[in-house]
mmCIF file of C-alpha atoms and ligand atoms in Angstrom:
data_model
loop_
_atom_site.group_PDB
_atom_site.id
_atom_site.type_symbol
_atom_site.label_atom_id
_atom_site.label_comp_id
_atom_site.label_asym_id
_atom_site.label_seq_id
_atom_site.Cartn_x
_atom_site.Cartn_y
_atom_site.Cartn_z
ATOM 1 C CA MET A 1 62.938 143.379 -128.795
ATOM 2 C CA LYS A 2 64.050 146.975 -129.332
ATOM 3 C CA ILE A 3 67.352 148.800 -128.925
ATOM 4 C CA SER A 4 66.839 150.973 -125.851
ATOM 5 C CA ASP A 5 70.151 152.603 -125.526
ATOM 6 C CA ALA A 6 73.683 152.740 -127.030
ATOM 7 C CA ARG A 7 76.799 154.367 -125.704
ATOM 8 C CA ILE A 8 80.505 154.664 -126.611
ATOM 9 C CA ILE A 9 83.089 153.890 -123.877
ATOM 10 C CA VAL A 10 86.537 155.344 -124.564
ATOM 11 C CA CYS A 11 89.236 154.131 -122.234
ATOM 12 C CA SER A 12 93.043 153.732 -122.087
ATOM 13 C CA PRO A 13 94.187 150.765 -119.979
ATOM 14 C CA GLY A 14 97.782 150.962 -121.379
ATOM 15 C CA ARG A 15 96.543 152.109 -124.849
ATOM 16 C CA ASN A 16 93.352 153.589 -126.188
ATOM 17 C CA PHE A 17 90.206 151.569 -126.994
ATOM 18 C CA VAL A 18 86.723 152.569 -128.195
ATOM 19 C CA THR A 19 83.845 150.251 -127.358
ATOM 20 C CA LEU A 20 80.170 150.494 -128.389
ATOM 21 C CA LYS A 21 77.595 148.998 -125.854
ATOM 22 C CA ILE A 22 74.032 148.391 -127.244
ATOM 23 C CA GLU A 23 71.294 147.753 -124.759
ATOM 24 C CA THR A 24 67.864 146.306 -125.486
ATOM 25 C CA ASP A 25 64.379 146.549 -123.692
ATOM 26 C CA ALA A 26 64.756 142.848 -123.054
ATOM 27 C CA GLY A 27 67.693 143.420 -120.756
ATOM 28 C CA LEU A 28 70.205 141.940 -123.163
ATOM 29 C CA SER A 29 73.277 144.007 -124.257
ATOM 30 C CA GLY A 30 76.114 143.450 -126.684
ATOM 31 C CA ILE A 31 79.421 145.198 -127.315
ATOM 32 C CA GLY A 32 81.536 145.900 -130.355
ATOM 33 C CA ASP A 33 85.132 147.266 -130.864
ATOM 34 C CA ALA A 34 85.406 150.526 -132.694
ATOM 35 C CA THR A 35 89.166 151.155 -132.080
ATOM 36 C CA LEU A 36 90.959 152.944 -134.920
ATOM 37 C CA ASN A 37 94.577 153.436 -133.743
ATOM 38 C CA GLY A 38 95.592 157.092 -133.731
ATOM 39 C CA ARG A 39 92.081 158.245 -134.808
ATOM 40 C CA GLU A 40 89.909 156.834 -131.974
ATOM 41 C CA LEU A 41 87.841 159.945 -131.338
ATOM 42 C CA ALA A 42 86.851 160.229 -134.974
ATOM 43 C CA VAL A 43 85.042 156.861 -134.696
ATOM 44 C CA ALA A 44 83.652 157.639 -131.256
ATOM 45 C CA SER A 45 82.190 160.922 -132.637
ATOM 46 C CA TYR A 46 80.811 159.186 -135.791
ATOM 47 C CA LEU A 47 79.020 156.698 -133.599
ATOM 48 C CA THR A 48 77.762 159.195 -130.972
ATOM 49 C CA GLU A 49 76.687 161.941 -133.273
ATOM 50 C CA HIS A 50 75.492 160.141 -136.411
ATOM 51 C CA VAL A 51 74.841 156.436 -135.713
ATOM 52 C CA VAL A 52 73.428 155.979 -132.203
ATOM 53 C CA PRO A 53 70.423 158.300 -132.842
ATOM 54 C CA CYS A 54 69.391 156.028 -135.782
ATOM 55 C CA LEU A 55 69.751 152.877 -133.606
ATOM 56 C CA ILE A 56 67.267 153.620 -130.852
ATOM 57 C CA GLY A 57 64.027 151.776 -131.275
ATOM 58 C CA ARG A 58 65.380 149.471 -134.068
ATOM 59 C CA ASP A 59 64.986 145.621 -133.752
ATOM 60 C CA PRO A 60 68.501 144.293 -132.796
ATOM 61 C CA HIS A 61 67.745 141.111 -134.535
ATOM 62 C CA GLN A 62 67.762 142.822 -137.937
ATOM 63 C CA ILE A 63 71.515 142.682 -138.309
ATOM 64 C CA GLU A 64 71.570 142.691 -142.094
ATOM 65 C CA ASP A 65 69.102 145.519 -142.507
ATOM 66 C CA THR A 66 70.900 147.623 -139.918
ATOM 67 C CA TRP A 67 74.265 146.998 -141.840
ATOM 68 C CA GLN A 68 72.704 148.049 -145.159
ATOM 69 C CA TYR A 69 70.994 151.078 -143.395
ATOM 70 C CA LEU A 70 74.347 152.272 -142.019
ATOM 71 C CA TYR A 71 76.347 151.504 -145.214
ATOM 72 C CA GLN A 72 74.035 152.470 -148.067
ATOM 73 C CA GLY A 73 72.040 154.930 -145.980
ATOM 74 C CA ALA A 74 75.041 156.970 -145.026
ATOM 75 C CA TYR A 75 75.518 158.042 -148.734
ATOM 76 C CA TRP A 76 79.290 158.496 -148.031
ATOM 77 C CA ARG A 77 80.348 154.926 -148.201
ATOM 78 C CA ARG A 78 83.510 152.994 -147.069
ATOM 79 C CA GLY A 79 86.600 154.269 -145.328
ATOM 80 C CA PRO A 80 88.158 153.274 -142.014
ATOM 81 C CA VAL A 81 86.069 155.577 -139.768
ATOM 82 C CA THR A 82 82.635 154.652 -141.232
ATOM 83 C CA MET A 83 83.438 150.905 -141.448
ATOM 84 C CA SER A 84 84.939 150.748 -137.887
ATOM 85 C CA ALA A 85 81.657 152.354 -136.713
ATOM 86 C CA ILE A 86 79.529 149.815 -138.650
ATOM 87 C CA GLY A 87 81.835 147.048 -137.444
ATOM 88 C CA ALA A 88 81.183 147.905 -133.866
ATOM 89 C CA VAL A 89 77.393 147.998 -134.368
ATOM 90 C CA ASP A 90 77.379 144.738 -136.255
ATOM 91 C CA THR A 91 79.567 142.984 -133.667
ATOM 92 C CA ALA A 92 77.466 144.138 -130.809
ATOM 93 C CA LEU A 93 74.245 142.983 -132.624
ATOM 94 C CA TRP A 94 75.709 139.549 -133.360
ATOM 95 C CA ASP A 95 76.663 139.376 -129.584
ATOM 96 C CA ILE A 96 73.037 140.169 -128.608
ATOM 97 C CA LYS A 97 71.597 137.689 -131.107
ATOM 98 C CA ALA A 98 73.841 134.877 -129.805
ATOM 99 C CA LYS A 99 72.954 135.728 -126.223
ATOM 100 C CA ALA A 100 69.243 135.759 -127.038
ATOM 101 C CA ALA A 101 69.670 132.260 -128.695
ATOM 102 C CA GLY A 102 71.731 131.073 -125.618
ATOM 103 C CA MET A 103 74.669 129.986 -127.751
ATOM 104 C CA PRO A 104 78.258 130.932 -128.460
ATOM 105 C CA LEU A 105 78.473 133.043 -131.611
ATOM 106 C CA TYR A 106 80.321 130.414 -133.671
ATOM 107 C CA GLN A 107 77.188 128.119 -133.379
ATOM 108 C CA LEU A 108 74.996 130.828 -134.926
ATOM 109 C CA LEU A 109 77.420 131.172 -137.823
ATOM 110 C CA GLY A 110 77.378 127.514 -138.672
ATOM 111 C CA GLY A 111 79.237 125.598 -135.909
ATOM 112 C CA LYS A 112 82.807 124.506 -135.415
ATOM 113 C CA SER A 113 84.922 123.675 -138.563
ATOM 114 C CA ARG A 114 88.131 122.785 -136.582
ATOM 115 C CA SER A 115 89.393 121.937 -133.121
ATOM 116 C CA GLY A 116 90.819 125.324 -132.346
ATOM 117 C CA VAL A 117 92.134 128.582 -133.921
ATOM 118 C CA LEU A 118 95.786 128.422 -135.006
ATOM 119 C CA VAL A 119 97.484 131.682 -134.034
ATOM 120 C CA TYR A 120 100.791 133.306 -134.590
ATOM 121 C CA GLY A 121 102.678 135.272 -131.950
ATOM 122 C CA HIS A 122 105.067 138.166 -132.326
ATOM 123 C CA ALA A 123 108.805 138.011 -131.700
ATOM 124 C CA ASN A 124 111.108 140.934 -132.132
ATOM 125 C CA GLY A 125 114.775 141.852 -131.294
ATOM 126 C CA SER A 126 117.166 144.657 -131.746
ATOM 127 C CA ASP A 127 119.395 142.359 -133.915
ATOM 128 C CA ILE A 128 119.377 138.845 -135.425
ATOM 129 C CA GLU A 129 120.675 137.175 -132.296
ATOM 130 C CA HIS A 130 117.991 138.689 -130.043
ATOM 131 C CA THR A 131 115.258 137.964 -132.483
ATOM 132 C CA VAL A 132 116.349 134.296 -132.870
ATOM 133 C CA ASP A 133 116.193 134.078 -128.993
ATOM 134 C CA GLU A 134 112.680 135.602 -128.967
ATOM 135 C CA VAL A 135 111.353 133.251 -131.604
ATOM 136 C CA LEU A 136 112.717 130.210 -129.677
ATOM 137 C CA ARG A 137 111.113 131.616 -126.477
ATOM 138 C CA MET A 138 107.788 131.892 -128.344
ATOM 139 C CA ARG A 139 107.992 128.320 -129.478
ATOM 140 C CA GLU A 140 108.690 127.360 -125.807
ATOM 141 C CA GLN A 141 105.385 129.037 -125.065
ATOM 142 C CA GLY A 142 103.608 126.735 -127.391
ATOM 143 C CA PHE A 143 103.263 128.780 -130.498
ATOM 144 C CA LYS A 144 103.385 126.923 -133.753
ATOM 145 C CA ALA A 145 103.764 130.101 -135.797
ATOM 146 C CA VAL A 146 105.826 133.164 -134.971
ATOM 147 C CA ARG A 147 106.132 136.525 -136.752
ATOM 148 C CA ALA A 148 109.721 137.774 -136.622
ATOM 149 C CA GLN A 149 110.772 141.456 -136.810
ATOM 150 C CA SER A 150 114.306 142.732 -136.086
ATOM 151 C CA GLY A 151 116.200 145.874 -135.980
ATOM 152 C CA VAL A 152 118.078 146.744 -139.202
ATOM 153 C CA PRO A 153 121.774 147.799 -139.000
ATOM 154 C CA GLY A 154 121.986 151.537 -139.661
ATOM 155 C CA LEU A 155 118.424 152.317 -138.748
ATOM 156 C CA ALA A 156 117.499 153.771 -135.392
ATOM 157 C CA LYS A 157 113.884 152.654 -135.057
ATOM 158 C CA VAL A 158 112.235 150.002 -137.104
ATOM 159 C CA TYR A 159 108.541 148.871 -137.243
ATOM 160 C CA GLY A 160 107.740 146.017 -134.979
ATOM 161 C CA VAL A 161 110.820 146.267 -132.743
ATOM 162 C CA ALA A 162 110.247 147.288 -129.072
ATOM 163 C CA GLN A 163 112.505 150.050 -127.729
ATOM 164 C CA GLY A 164 114.404 148.756 -124.737
ATOM 165 C CA ASP A 165 112.930 145.576 -123.283
ATOM 166 C CA GLY A 166 109.343 146.926 -123.074
ATOM 167 C CA ARG A 167 106.278 145.679 -124.827
ATOM 168 C CA TYR A 168 105.910 146.838 -128.432
ATOM 169 C CA GLU A 169 103.334 149.583 -128.635
ATOM 170 C CA PRO A 170 103.475 151.740 -131.895
ATOM 171 C CA ALA A 171 101.117 154.492 -130.800
ATOM 172 C CA ASP A 172 103.814 155.951 -128.653
ATOM 173 C CA SER A 173 103.480 159.727 -128.441
ATOM 174 C CA SER A 174 101.032 162.665 -128.257
ATOM 175 C CA LEU A 175 102.364 163.749 -131.675
ATOM 176 C CA PRO A 176 103.763 161.495 -134.334
ATOM 177 C CA SER A 177 107.258 160.383 -133.665
ATOM 178 C CA VAL A 178 109.553 160.152 -136.708
ATOM 179 C CA HIS A 179 111.251 156.882 -137.787
ATOM 180 C CA ASP A 180 113.868 156.696 -140.521
ATOM 181 C CA TRP A 181 113.995 154.221 -143.325
ATOM 182 C CA ALA A 182 116.253 152.865 -145.956
ATOM 183 C CA SER A 183 114.880 150.010 -148.089
ATOM 184 C CA HIS A 184 118.273 148.860 -149.301
ATOM 185 C CA LYS A 185 119.532 148.318 -145.793
ATOM 186 C CA TYR A 186 116.416 146.315 -144.929
ATOM 187 C CA LEU A 187 116.622 144.324 -148.156
ATOM 188 C CA MET A 188 120.242 143.332 -147.393
ATOM 189 C CA HIS A 189 119.437 142.461 -143.774
ATOM 190 C CA THR A 190 116.169 140.506 -143.837
ATOM 191 C CA PRO A 191 117.255 137.388 -145.762
ATOM 192 C CA LYS A 192 120.158 137.045 -143.233
ATOM 193 C CA LEU A 193 117.579 137.218 -140.386
ATOM 194 C CA PHE A 194 115.539 134.360 -141.883
ATOM 195 C CA ASP A 195 118.581 132.368 -142.737
ATOM 196 C CA ALA A 196 119.567 132.477 -139.062
ATOM 197 C CA LEU A 197 116.045 131.849 -137.972
ATOM 198 C CA ARG A 198 115.366 128.831 -140.174
ATOM 199 C CA SER A 199 118.751 127.302 -139.116
ATOM 200 C CA ALA A 200 117.837 127.813 -135.427
ATOM 201 C CA VAL A 201 114.234 126.601 -135.462
ATOM 202 C CA GLY A 202 114.283 123.858 -138.114
ATOM 203 C CA PRO A 203 111.584 123.159 -140.774
ATOM 204 C CA ASP A 204 108.456 122.814 -138.729
ATOM 205 C CA LEU A 205 107.874 126.227 -136.985
ATOM 206 C CA HIS A 206 105.832 128.598 -139.187
ATOM 207 C CA LEU A 207 107.734 131.859 -139.715
ATOM 208 C CA LEU A 208 106.024 135.070 -140.720
ATOM 209 C CA HIS A 209 107.120 138.537 -141.498
ATOM 210 C CA ASP A 210 105.535 141.935 -141.924
ATOM 211 C CA VAL A 211 107.074 144.390 -144.450
ATOM 212 C CA HIS A 212 104.544 146.957 -143.305
ATOM 213 C CA HIS A 213 103.935 148.589 -146.734
ATOM 214 C CA ARG A 214 107.398 149.864 -147.203
ATOM 215 C CA LEU A 215 108.755 148.393 -150.427
ATOM 216 C CA THR A 216 108.098 149.157 -154.152
ATOM 217 C CA PRO A 217 106.623 146.287 -156.052
ATOM 218 C CA ILE A 218 109.946 145.166 -157.656
ATOM 219 C CA GLU A 219 111.725 145.520 -154.288
ATOM 220 C CA ALA A 220 108.902 143.312 -152.795
ATOM 221 C CA ALA A 221 109.519 140.775 -155.604
ATOM 222 C CA ARG A 222 113.210 140.779 -154.782
ATOM 223 C CA LEU A 223 112.535 140.152 -151.111
ATOM 224 C CA GLY A 224 110.120 137.384 -151.899
ATOM 225 C CA LYS A 225 112.684 135.615 -154.060
ATOM 226 C CA ASP A 226 115.477 136.072 -151.411
ATOM 227 C CA LEU A 227 113.215 134.563 -148.741
ATOM 228 C CA GLU A 228 112.073 131.481 -150.756
ATOM 229 C CA PRO A 229 114.761 129.188 -149.307
ATOM 230 C CA TYR A 230 113.349 129.800 -145.777
ATOM 231 C CA ARG A 231 109.732 128.787 -146.615
ATOM 232 C CA LEU A 232 107.968 131.551 -144.888
ATOM 233 C CA PHE A 233 104.232 131.066 -144.027
ATOM 234 C CA TRP A 234 103.741 134.530 -145.436
ATOM 235 C CA VAL A 235 105.253 137.924 -146.121
ATOM 236 C CA GLU A 236 102.719 140.634 -145.068
ATOM 237 C CA ASP A 237 101.964 143.972 -146.662
ATOM 238 C CA PRO A 238 104.961 143.901 -148.974
ATOM 239 C CA THR A 239 103.942 147.054 -150.806
ATOM 240 C CA PRO A 240 101.030 149.555 -150.398
ATOM 241 C CA ALA A 241 97.817 147.988 -151.735
ATOM 242 C CA GLU A 242 95.832 150.918 -153.090
ATOM 243 C CA ASN A 243 97.053 149.747 -156.480
ATOM 244 C CA GLN A 244 95.867 146.098 -156.280
ATOM 245 C CA GLU A 245 97.548 145.440 -159.717
ATOM 246 C CA ALA A 246 100.976 146.046 -158.098
ATOM 247 C CA PHE A 247 100.734 142.587 -156.645
ATOM 248 C CA ALA A 248 100.696 141.079 -160.184
ATOM 249 C CA LEU A 249 104.257 142.097 -160.667
ATOM 250 C CA ILE A 250 105.367 140.644 -157.246
ATOM 251 C CA ARG A 251 103.450 137.385 -158.118
ATOM 252 C CA GLN A 252 105.437 136.998 -161.330
ATOM 253 C CA HIS A 253 108.729 136.764 -159.468
ATOM 254 C CA THR A 254 108.163 134.749 -156.260
ATOM 255 C CA THR A 255 106.289 131.922 -154.705
ATOM 256 C CA THR A 256 106.622 133.298 -151.153
ATOM 257 C CA PRO A 257 103.044 133.521 -149.903
ATOM 258 C CA ILE A 258 101.523 137.011 -149.522
ATOM 259 C CA ALA A 259 99.175 138.355 -146.894
ATOM 260 C CA VAL A 260 97.461 141.763 -147.139
ATOM 261 C CA GLY A 261 94.596 143.675 -145.784
ATOM 262 C CA GLU A 262 94.725 144.716 -142.211
ATOM 263 C CA VAL A 263 94.166 148.294 -143.429
ATOM 264 C CA PHE A 264 91.299 147.252 -145.843
ATOM 265 C CA ASN A 265 87.747 148.167 -144.744
ATOM 266 C CA SER A 266 85.679 146.756 -147.492
ATOM 267 C CA ILE A 267 85.429 143.927 -150.090
ATOM 268 C CA TRP A 268 86.190 146.462 -152.816
ATOM 269 C CA ASP A 269 89.699 147.030 -151.374
ATOM 270 C CA CYS A 270 90.607 143.468 -152.113
ATOM 271 C CA LYS A 271 88.251 142.235 -154.937
ATOM 272 C CA ALA A 272 91.020 142.208 -157.660
ATOM 273 C CA LEU A 273 93.720 140.817 -155.260
ATOM 274 C CA ILE A 274 91.424 137.908 -154.601
ATOM 275 C CA GLU A 275 89.971 137.321 -158.005
ATOM 276 C CA ASN A 276 93.398 137.310 -159.640
ATOM 277 C CA GLN A 277 94.910 135.273 -156.847
ATOM 278 C CA TRP A 278 97.579 137.863 -156.283
ATOM 279 C CA ILE A 279 97.497 137.088 -152.552
ATOM 280 C CA ASP A 280 97.268 133.997 -150.407
ATOM 281 C CA TYR A 281 95.738 135.439 -147.173
ATOM 282 C CA ILE A 282 93.346 138.326 -146.545
ATOM 283 C CA ARG A 283 93.949 140.096 -143.276
ATOM 284 C CA ALA A 284 90.874 142.314 -142.928
ATOM 285 C CA SER A 285 89.502 142.465 -139.397
ATOM 286 C CA VAL A 286 86.066 142.182 -137.749
ATOM 287 C CA THR A 287 86.456 145.767 -136.447
ATOM 288 C CA HIS A 288 87.742 147.689 -139.400
ATOM 289 C CA ALA A 289 86.013 145.772 -142.138
ATOM 290 C CA GLY A 290 82.348 146.341 -141.140
ATOM 291 C CA GLY A 291 81.886 143.519 -138.656
ATOM 292 C CA ILE A 292 81.035 139.839 -139.009
ATOM 293 C CA THR A 293 78.474 140.571 -141.668
ATOM 294 C CA HIS A 294 80.838 142.093 -144.113
ATOM 295 C CA LEU A 295 83.969 140.070 -143.209
ATOM 296 C CA ARG A 296 81.874 136.946 -143.923
ATOM 297 C CA ARG A 297 81.318 138.278 -147.573
ATOM 298 C CA ILE A 298 85.054 138.957 -147.956
ATOM 299 C CA ALA A 299 85.869 135.431 -146.710
ATOM 300 C CA ASP A 300 83.308 133.779 -149.044
ATOM 301 C CA LEU A 301 84.720 135.604 -152.056
ATOM 302 C CA ALA A 302 88.188 134.615 -150.970
ATOM 303 C CA ALA A 303 87.147 130.919 -150.696
ATOM 304 C CA LEU A 304 86.252 130.870 -154.433
ATOM 305 C CA TYR A 305 89.933 131.548 -155.138
ATOM 306 C CA GLN A 306 91.555 129.433 -152.422
ATOM 307 C CA VAL A 307 92.559 132.586 -150.558
ATOM 308 C CA ARG A 308 92.477 131.996 -146.755
ATOM 309 C CA THR A 309 92.003 134.347 -143.917
ATOM 310 C CA GLY A 310 94.595 135.680 -141.495
ATOM 311 C CA CYS A 311 92.753 138.265 -139.423
ATOM 312 C CA HIS A 312 94.521 141.178 -137.983
ATOM 313 C CA GLY A 313 94.870 140.818 -134.199
ATOM 314 C CA ALA A 314 97.359 143.426 -132.902
ATOM 315 C CA THR A 315 96.952 144.879 -129.445
ATOM 316 C CA ASP A 316 95.374 148.008 -130.943
ATOM 317 C CA LEU A 317 92.304 145.856 -131.659
ATOM 318 C CA SER A 318 90.578 145.179 -128.350
ATOM 319 C CA PRO A 319 89.778 141.896 -126.798
ATOM 320 C CA VAL A 320 86.236 142.444 -128.047
ATOM 321 C CA CYS A 321 87.503 142.211 -131.644
ATOM 322 C CA MET A 322 89.670 139.212 -130.724
ATOM 323 C CA GLY A 323 86.606 137.397 -129.082
ATOM 324 C CA ALA A 324 84.396 138.039 -132.141
ATOM 325 C CA ALA A 325 87.222 137.053 -134.515
ATOM 326 C CA LEU A 326 87.766 133.761 -132.766
ATOM 327 C CA HIS A 327 84.134 132.657 -133.254
ATOM 328 C CA PHE A 328 84.468 133.712 -136.911
ATOM 329 C CA ASP A 329 87.682 131.807 -137.305
ATOM 330 C CA LEU A 330 86.268 128.644 -135.647
ATOM 331 C CA TRP A 331 83.397 128.458 -138.132
ATOM 332 C CA LEU A 332 85.039 129.736 -141.325
ATOM 333 C CA PRO A 333 85.759 126.991 -143.945
ATOM 334 C CA ASN A 334 88.727 128.887 -145.474
ATOM 335 C CA PHE A 335 90.400 129.978 -142.217
ATOM 336 C CA GLY A 336 94.215 130.401 -142.416
ATOM 337 C CA ILE A 337 95.608 131.749 -139.165
ATOM 338 C CA GLN A 338 94.830 134.380 -136.547
ATOM 339 C CA GLU A 339 97.238 137.048 -135.308
ATOM 340 C CA TYR A 340 97.532 137.082 -131.486
ATOM 341 C CA MET A 341 99.317 139.748 -129.590
ATOM 342 C CA PRO A 342 98.376 139.203 -125.976
ATOM 343 C CA HIS A 343 96.974 142.377 -124.394
ATOM 344 C CA THR A 344 98.273 143.868 -121.094
ATOM 345 C CA PRO A 345 96.874 142.665 -117.726
ATOM 346 C CA GLN A 346 95.121 146.063 -117.346
ATOM 347 C CA THR A 347 93.373 145.585 -120.706
ATOM 348 C CA ASP A 348 92.337 142.121 -119.904
ATOM 349 C CA ALA A 349 90.911 143.250 -116.615
ATOM 350 C CA VAL A 350 88.799 145.913 -118.341
ATOM 351 C CA PHE A 351 87.655 143.335 -120.957
ATOM 352 C CA PRO A 352 87.086 139.990 -119.182
ATOM 353 C CA HIS A 353 86.789 137.266 -121.799
ATOM 354 C CA ALA A 354 86.146 133.577 -122.305
ATOM 355 C CA TYR A 355 88.875 132.884 -124.904
ATOM 356 C CA THR A 356 91.907 130.838 -123.808
ATOM 357 C CA PHE A 357 95.305 129.839 -125.304
ATOM 358 C CA SER A 358 96.595 126.306 -125.438
ATOM 359 C CA ASP A 359 98.832 124.258 -127.660
ATOM 360 C CA GLY A 360 99.376 127.044 -130.150
ATOM 361 C CA MET A 361 95.664 127.710 -130.593
ATOM 362 C CA LEU A 362 93.058 130.003 -129.178
ATOM 363 C CA HIS A 363 89.619 128.826 -128.203
ATOM 364 C CA PRO A 364 86.702 131.292 -128.010
ATOM 365 C CA GLY A 365 84.945 129.546 -125.149
ATOM 366 C CA GLU A 366 81.260 128.308 -124.900
ATOM 367 C CA VAL A 367 79.550 131.242 -123.203
ATOM 368 C CA PRO A 368 76.588 132.828 -125.088
ATOM 369 C CA GLY A 369 77.644 135.668 -127.427
ATOM 370 C CA HIS A 370 81.232 136.408 -128.371
ATOM 371 C CA GLY A 371 82.318 135.861 -124.817
ATOM 372 C CA VAL A 372 83.779 139.319 -124.053
ATOM 373 C CA GLU A 373 82.427 141.946 -121.733
ATOM 374 C CA ILE A 374 83.564 145.418 -120.553
ATOM 375 C CA ASP A 375 83.911 146.487 -116.833
ATOM 376 C CA GLU A 376 82.741 150.097 -117.294
ATOM 377 C CA LEU A 377 83.754 151.120 -113.702
ATOM 378 C CA LEU A 378 87.216 149.981 -114.276
ATOM 379 C CA ALA A 379 87.387 151.385 -117.783
ATOM 380 C CA ALA A 380 86.555 154.823 -116.291
ATOM 381 C CA LYS A 381 89.700 154.694 -114.328
ATOM 382 C CA TYR A 382 91.728 154.779 -117.581
ATOM 383 C CA PRO A 383 90.856 158.028 -119.341
ATOM 384 C CA TYR A 384 91.696 158.567 -123.030
ATOM 385 C CA ARG A 385 94.954 160.032 -123.872
ATOM 386 C CA ARG A 386 95.847 161.227 -127.346
ATOM 387 C CA ALA A 387 98.402 158.938 -128.999
ATOM 388 C CA TYR A 388 99.607 158.845 -132.605
ATOM 389 C CA LEU A 389 101.297 156.240 -134.721
ATOM 390 C CA PRO A 390 104.769 157.244 -135.926
ATOM 391 C CA VAL A 391 105.549 158.529 -139.445
ATOM 392 C CA ASN A 392 108.345 157.289 -141.511
ATOM 393 C CA ARG A 393 110.956 159.309 -143.520
ATOM 394 C CA LEU A 394 113.715 158.179 -145.839
ATOM 395 C CA GLN A 395 116.978 158.373 -144.120
ATOM 396 C CA HIS A 396 118.943 160.060 -146.912
ATOM 397 C CA ASP A 397 116.475 162.976 -147.752
ATOM 398 C CA ALA A 398 113.571 162.823 -145.360
ATOM 399 C CA THR A 399 111.008 162.017 -147.966
ATOM 400 C CA LEU A 400 107.810 160.911 -146.191
ATOM 401 C CA TRP A 401 107.476 157.108 -146.600
ATOM 402 C CA SER A 402 104.936 154.566 -145.572
ATOM 403 C CA TRP A 403 105.295 153.745 -141.907
HETATM 404 C C1 CS2 B 501 100.825 145.287 -137.611
HETATM 405 C C2 CS2 B 501 100.011 146.114 -136.748
HETATM 406 O O1 CS2 B 501 100.092 143.447 -136.479
HETATM 407 C C3 CS2 B 501 100.448 143.837 -137.531
HETATM 408 O O2 CS2 B 501 100.494 143.147 -138.515
HETATM 409 O O3 CS2 B 501 100.876 145.679 -139.012
HETATM 410 O O4 CS2 B 501 100.566 146.045 -135.539
HETATM 411 C C4 CS2 B 501 99.897 147.620 -137.114
HETATM 412 O O5 CS2 B 501 101.193 148.155 -137.068
HETATM 413 C C5 CS2 B 501 98.966 148.239 -136.117
HETATM 414 O O6 CS2 B 501 97.730 147.635 -136.007
HETATM 415 C C6 CS2 B 501 98.757 149.724 -136.500
HETATM 416 O O7 CS2 B 501 97.892 150.265 -135.556
HETATM 417 MG MG1 MG B 502 100.712 144.162 -140.296
#
């Protein structure tokens, strides 16, 4: 079998997605997600101009050799653009191999290790009361785990909180919008939020929270301590993780579990975090961390240190990424939880998929491959439109801060 063609499909059914489709001379094809929120065309160009020409004529079954060829062979290694491009190629090749074998991808990886994939949904509200209502509504929908984000008194716009009663979509404008931030207001407010939530939901519902890279290490330690009475499943991205050692300080002060890694794109980004057990969950995704082939290496390293996975699954990762992630999650021995933000109906129509939700879990389905396709004619009806993630500035002096 040879790769006969490969093309990049950029579309925007409510938000932008980049999809790589690889076709073979045996009539089989596979797709991979190459979406990098706010930088989509960089990955599309990297694939079109620099990767696709090297793929034509290669044996699609040589997944590992292709991965090494695109990683080591590029000379310029790592980074979100490169690794998202490699992730898309890798996912598409695993899709092809599973289709050629006539089995769902999880079987090729090693079979089922659990009955389904535990997921967490998103709840957000402008204030504590609305957020509590939303968390209760998610529990009514069958979620066993819910991430809660709320507005903060004194801040106009806060990460994770929808404006009005619309869906939450952060890439909201053709140039970066500006949010304001004040860590002290957030640090005073958040324990009150989870006090109210835990009182409302009781002890069984898993509660999660995303700090979104905004605190200093000692502030993150303070938050972790303040949240301990509420037994969170995890606090995510408490501080920027370029300096992995920063998490040693947080770890000294709190037992609140920590999840990091949705912005990571290689094992090198999290090696120290895992080997020192400074985190409890690694969040790297199939798309941004080089595909199934590399994510499997990250997960195997994590398993040595009792670190579990909690793959990123926001709506800016396409259903193709979700589909592939679910097969990975179903097989993986040290699976923790999977993020699940349902996509819009338009997105689901462009990406018909086999995965289903029931009883707080997602199930990848039994069709050969990863179980997700793309309707190219429908995709063409949703042309790309430039959209940026916001930037964040400190409220008191406009210093640029992590968004
Ligand atoms: C968030 C993401 O889901 C999460 O945990 O951190 O929604 C993140 O804000 C987006 O993926 C950024 O594109
Ligand atoms: Mg996050």
